[in-house]
Amino acid sequence: MRKLSLILIAMLATACSPSNVGSPGSETDTSDPGESRPSAAPASIYADAVANPSRLAEDRSRDSDRKPAEVLEFIGIEPGMTVLDMFAGGGYYTEIVANIVGETGNVIAQTNEAYLAFVGNEFARRFGNNRLANVEILMAENNELELAAESVDAIMLVLSFHDLYSVNAEQGWPKIDVPAFLAELHKGLRPDGRVGIIDHYAAAGSPAETGNTTHRIDPAIVIANMKDAGFVLEAQADFLRNPDDDYSKSVFEPTLRGRTDRFVMRFKKAD
């Protein structure tokens, strides 16, 4: 695991061909009735972050399907936080979070060679020339993540929890030790921190290996894995649901991509 210079990011992204690389509401509160939402920040900061005129045009085109303001308010991202964006992809959420946490906060955008190959030059274009000064790039290959104890206020896994069960050694994605990975997240999260998870629904009872085929996951697996790692489900939200998705297709099916039925969960450390 290492911090990666943006120049090297650009070189890696250019060298990789994404065309040849595969993919690595209302709120339901499950907490105590008297417990408040995690974010004390005004709702306007989320809308303002999304409306920031410096955001890329292609990001804006995704906003209606992703509802980033609702997502980040639900997770509880606030100014001044240190936020870990795991498997940050092209950095869509990283940039919006950076706008929210501001100059007094920072975002750690974790990536690896497989993800860099998948997103092509998007990562370098977003972060090059110190475009987002409060973002740190963390290069950590599968099973090499190391976090300082209690060093982050929030962790995000957006459309990537299913990748914990993906295996493709040829494309640089070896099998992940899921308990060890989640234990590292638990170690790195501060006692009052939150973990936000979004992913594509798989049918109830689907095996974890569905993450390696249709790139979906049964939310019951996520909840069980997180419980085993010392987390408790605090709340769920349904603003990314799509009843027209029958779970039979890959999330990369052109007619479905970006419009899958998705669950949104917020976890905290167990008492």
Coordinates of C-alpha atoms in Angstrom, one line a residue:
M1 CA 0.0 0.0 0.0
R2 CA 1.3 3.4 -0.9
K3 CA 0.4 7.0 -1.6
L4 CA 0.5 7.5 -5.3
S5 CA 1.5 10.7 -7.1
L6 CA -1.0 12.1 -9.6
I7 CA 1.7 12.0 -12.3
L8 CA 2.1 8.2 -11.8
I9 CA -1.7 7.9 -11.7
A10 CA -1.9 9.5 -15.1
M11 CA 0.8 7.2 -16.5
L12 CA -0.9 4.1 -15.2
A13 CA -4.3 5.2 -16.5
T14 CA -2.9 5.9 -19.9
A15 CA -1.1 2.6 -20.1
C16 CA -4.3 0.6 -19.3
S17 CA -7.0 0.1 -21.9
P18 CA -10.4 0.2 -20.3
S19 CA -12.0 -1.5 -23.3
N20 CA -10.1 -4.7 -22.4
V21 CA -10.7 -4.7 -18.7
G22 CA -13.9 -5.8 -16.8
S23 CA -15.4 -4.4 -13.7
P24 CA -13.6 -5.3 -10.7
G25 CA -36.7 7.8 -0.6
S26 CA -37.7 7.4 2.6
E27 CA -35.4 6.4 5.3
T28 CA -35.9 3.3 7.5
D29 CA -34.2 3.9 10.8
T30 CA -33.1 0.8 12.6
S31 CA -31.5 2.7 15.5
D32 CA -33.0 3.6 18.9
P33 CA -36.1 5.8 18.4
G34 CA -34.5 8.8 20.2
E35 CA -31.3 8.7 18.2
S36 CA -30.8 11.7 15.8
R37 CA -29.5 11.5 12.3
P38 CA -25.7 11.5 12.1
S39 CA -25.4 14.7 10.2
A40 CA -25.9 18.0 12.0
A41 CA -24.9 19.9 8.9
P42 CA -27.6 22.0 7.1
A43 CA -29.1 20.2 4.1
S44 CA -28.1 23.0 1.9
I45 CA -24.4 22.0 2.0
Y46 CA -25.2 18.8 0.1
A47 CA -27.2 20.5 -2.6
D48 CA -24.4 23.2 -2.8
A49 CA -21.7 20.5 -3.2
V50 CA -23.6 18.9 -6.1
A51 CA -24.3 22.2 -7.7
N52 CA -20.6 23.3 -7.6
P53 CA -19.9 24.7 -11.0
S54 CA -16.4 23.1 -11.2
R55 CA -17.9 19.6 -11.4
L56 CA -17.5 17.7 -14.7
A57 CA -20.4 17.6 -17.1
E58 CA -20.4 13.8 -17.3
D59 CA -20.8 13.7 -13.5
R60 CA -23.8 16.0 -13.6
S61 CA -25.5 13.7 -16.1
R62 CA -25.4 10.9 -13.5
D63 CA -26.8 12.9 -10.7
S64 CA -30.5 12.1 -11.3
D65 CA -29.9 8.4 -11.1
R66 CA -27.4 8.5 -8.2
K67 CA -29.0 11.2 -6.0
P68 CA -25.7 12.2 -4.3
A69 CA -27.1 14.9 -2.1
E70 CA -29.5 12.5 -0.5
V71 CA -26.8 9.8 -0.2
L72 CA -24.2 12.0 1.5
E73 CA -26.7 13.6 3.9
F74 CA -27.9 10.1 4.8
I75 CA -24.4 8.9 5.5
G76 CA -23.7 12.0 7.6
I77 CA -20.8 13.6 5.7
E78 CA -19.9 16.9 7.3
P79 CA -17.4 19.8 6.9
G80 CA -14.0 19.0 8.5
M81 CA -14.3 15.2 8.3
T82 CA -11.7 12.8 7.1
V83 CA -13.6 10.4 4.7
L84 CA -12.3 7.2 3.1
D85 CA -13.8 6.5 -0.3
M86 CA -13.0 2.8 -0.8
F87 CA -12.7 1.5 -4.4
A88 CA -13.2 5.1 -5.5
G89 CA -13.6 4.3 -9.2
G90 CA -13.4 7.4 -11.3
G91 CA -13.9 9.6 -8.3
Y92 CA -17.5 10.7 -8.8
Y93 CA -18.3 10.7 -5.1
T94 CA -14.8 11.6 -4.1
E95 CA -15.2 15.0 -5.6
I96 CA -18.6 15.8 -4.1
V97 CA -17.4 14.7 -0.7
A98 CA -14.3 16.9 -1.1
N99 CA -16.6 19.8 -1.7
I100 CA -18.5 19.1 1.5
V101 CA -15.6 18.5 3.9
G102 CA -13.9 21.6 2.6
E103 CA -10.4 22.9 3.4
T104 CA -10.6 21.7 7.0
G105 CA -11.3 18.1 6.0
N106 CA -9.8 15.6 3.5
V107 CA -10.8 12.7 1.4
I108 CA -8.8 9.5 1.0
A109 CA -9.6 8.1 -2.4
Q110 CA -8.4 4.4 -2.4
T111 CA -7.8 2.7 -5.7
N112 CA -5.7 -0.1 -7.2
E113 CA -4.3 -1.1 -10.6
A114 CA -7.4 -3.0 -11.5
Y115 CA -9.7 0.0 -10.8
L116 CA -7.4 2.4 -12.6
A117 CA -7.5 0.2 -15.6
F118 CA -11.3 0.0 -15.5
V119 CA -11.9 3.8 -15.3
G120 CA -9.2 4.7 -17.8
N121 CA -8.1 8.3 -17.7
E122 CA -11.0 9.5 -15.7
F123 CA -9.1 9.3 -12.4
A124 CA -6.1 11.2 -13.7
R125 CA -8.3 13.9 -15.4
R126 CA -10.3 14.4 -12.2
F127 CA -7.3 14.7 -9.8
G128 CA -4.5 16.0 -12.0
N129 CA -2.9 19.4 -11.6
N130 CA -4.0 19.4 -7.9
R131 CA -7.6 20.0 -9.0
L132 CA -8.9 18.8 -5.7
A133 CA -6.3 19.9 -3.1
N134 CA -8.0 18.1 -0.2
V135 CA -7.9 14.7 -1.8
E136 CA -5.2 12.1 -1.1
I137 CA -4.8 9.1 -3.4
L138 CA -4.2 5.8 -1.6
M139 CA -3.0 3.0 -3.8
A140 CA -3.8 -0.3 -2.0
E141 CA -4.0 -3.6 -3.9
N142 CA -6.4 -6.3 -2.7
N143 CA -5.5 -7.6 0.8
E144 CA -2.9 -4.8 1.3
L145 CA -5.1 -2.1 2.9
E146 CA -3.6 -0.7 6.1
L147 CA -5.3 2.1 8.0
A148 CA -4.1 4.0 11.0
A149 CA -6.3 3.2 14.1
E150 CA -9.3 5.5 14.5
S151 CA -8.1 7.8 11.7
V152 CA -11.3 8.4 9.6
D153 CA -14.7 9.8 10.4
A154 CA -16.6 8.0 7.6
I155 CA -16.0 5.2 5.1
M156 CA -17.9 4.8 1.8
L157 CA -18.3 1.7 -0.3
V158 CA -20.3 2.7 -3.3
L159 CA -21.3 -0.1 -5.7
S160 CA -18.3 -2.0 -4.6
F161 CA -19.1 -4.3 -1.7
H162 CA -20.0 -7.0 -4.2
D163 CA -16.4 -6.7 -5.5
L164 CA -15.2 -8.3 -2.2
Y165 CA -16.5 -11.5 -3.7
S166 CA -15.1 -11.0 -7.2
V167 CA -12.1 -13.0 -8.4
N168 CA -10.2 -12.3 -11.6
A169 CA -6.5 -12.9 -11.2
E170 CA -5.8 -12.2 -14.9
Q171 CA -7.1 -8.6 -14.4
G172 CA -5.3 -8.1 -11.1
W173 CA -8.2 -8.9 -8.8
P174 CA -7.2 -11.8 -6.5
K175 CA -9.6 -13.2 -4.0
I176 CA -10.1 -10.8 -1.1
D177 CA -10.0 -12.0 2.6
V178 CA -13.3 -10.4 3.5
P179 CA -13.1 -10.7 7.3
A180 CA -9.6 -9.2 7.3
F181 CA -10.6 -6.4 5.0
L182 CA -13.6 -5.5 7.1
A183 CA -11.5 -5.7 10.3
E184 CA -9.2 -3.1 8.8
L185 CA -12.1 -0.8 8.2
H186 CA -13.3 -1.3 11.7
K187 CA -9.8 -0.5 13.0
G188 CA -9.6 2.7 10.9
L189 CA -13.0 4.1 11.8
R190 CA -13.3 6.4 14.8
P191 CA -15.7 5.3 17.6
D192 CA -18.5 7.7 16.4
G193 CA -17.8 7.2 12.7
R194 CA -20.2 5.8 10.1
V195 CA -19.9 3.4 7.1
G196 CA -22.1 4.1 4.1
I197 CA -22.7 1.2 1.7
I198 CA -24.6 1.3 -1.6
D199 CA -24.9 -1.7 -3.9
H200 CA -27.0 -3.4 -6.5
Y201 CA -29.7 -5.8 -5.1
A202 CA -29.4 -9.5 -5.8
A203 CA -32.3 -11.8 -5.2
A204 CA -32.8 -12.9 -1.6
G205 CA -30.8 -16.0 -0.9
S206 CA -28.3 -15.4 -3.8
P207 CA -24.8 -16.7 -3.0
A208 CA -22.0 -14.2 -2.4
E209 CA -20.4 -15.3 -5.7
T210 CA -23.2 -13.4 -7.5
G211 CA -20.8 -10.5 -7.0
N212 CA -18.5 -12.2 -9.6
T213 CA -21.2 -12.8 -12.2
T214 CA -24.0 -10.2 -12.3
H215 CA -22.1 -7.9 -9.9
R216 CA -24.9 -7.8 -7.4
I217 CA -25.2 -8.9 -3.8
D218 CA -27.9 -10.0 -1.4
P219 CA -28.1 -7.2 1.3
A220 CA -28.5 -9.9 3.9
I221 CA -24.9 -10.9 3.2
V222 CA -23.7 -7.3 3.7
I223 CA -25.5 -7.1 7.0
A224 CA -24.1 -10.4 8.2
N225 CA -20.6 -9.6 7.1
M226 CA -20.6 -6.2 8.8
K227 CA -22.1 -7.7 12.0
D228 CA -19.3 -10.3 12.1
A229 CA -16.8 -7.4 11.8
G230 CA -18.2 -5.5 14.8
F231 CA -20.6 -3.1 13.1
V232 CA -24.3 -2.7 13.6
L233 CA -26.8 -1.6 10.9
E234 CA -28.1 1.9 12.0
A235 CA -30.4 2.8 9.1
Q236 CA -31.5 2.0 5.6
A237 CA -32.9 4.2 2.8
D238 CA -35.0 3.4 -0.2
F239 CA -34.4 6.4 -2.5
L240 CA -32.4 4.4 -5.0
R241 CA -35.0 1.6 -5.5
N242 CA -36.1 0.6 -9.0
P243 CA -39.0 -1.9 -9.0
D244 CA -38.5 -2.6 -12.7
D245 CA -35.1 -4.3 -12.1
D246 CA -35.8 -8.1 -11.7
Y247 CA -32.1 -8.9 -10.8
S248 CA -31.7 -11.3 -13.7
K249 CA -29.3 -9.1 -15.7
S250 CA -25.7 -7.9 -15.1
V251 CA -25.5 -4.4 -13.8
F252 CA -23.5 -3.6 -17.0
E253 CA -26.4 -4.5 -19.3
P254 CA -26.8 -1.3 -21.4
T255 CA -30.5 -1.1 -20.9
L256 CA -30.0 -1.3 -17.1
R257 CA -26.7 0.4 -16.4
G258 CA -27.1 3.2 -13.9
R259 CA -30.7 2.3 -13.2
T260 CA -30.4 -0.8 -11.1
D261 CA -32.3 -1.4 -7.9
R262 CA -29.9 -0.4 -5.2
F263 CA -29.9 -0.5 -1.4
V264 CA -28.4 2.2 0.8
M265 CA -27.2 1.4 4.4
R266 CA -25.5 3.2 7.2
F267 CA -23.5 1.3 9.8
K268 CA -21.8 2.2 13.0
K269 CA -19.5 0.4 15.4
A270 CA -21.3 -1.9 17.8
D271 CA -21.3 -0.7 21.4

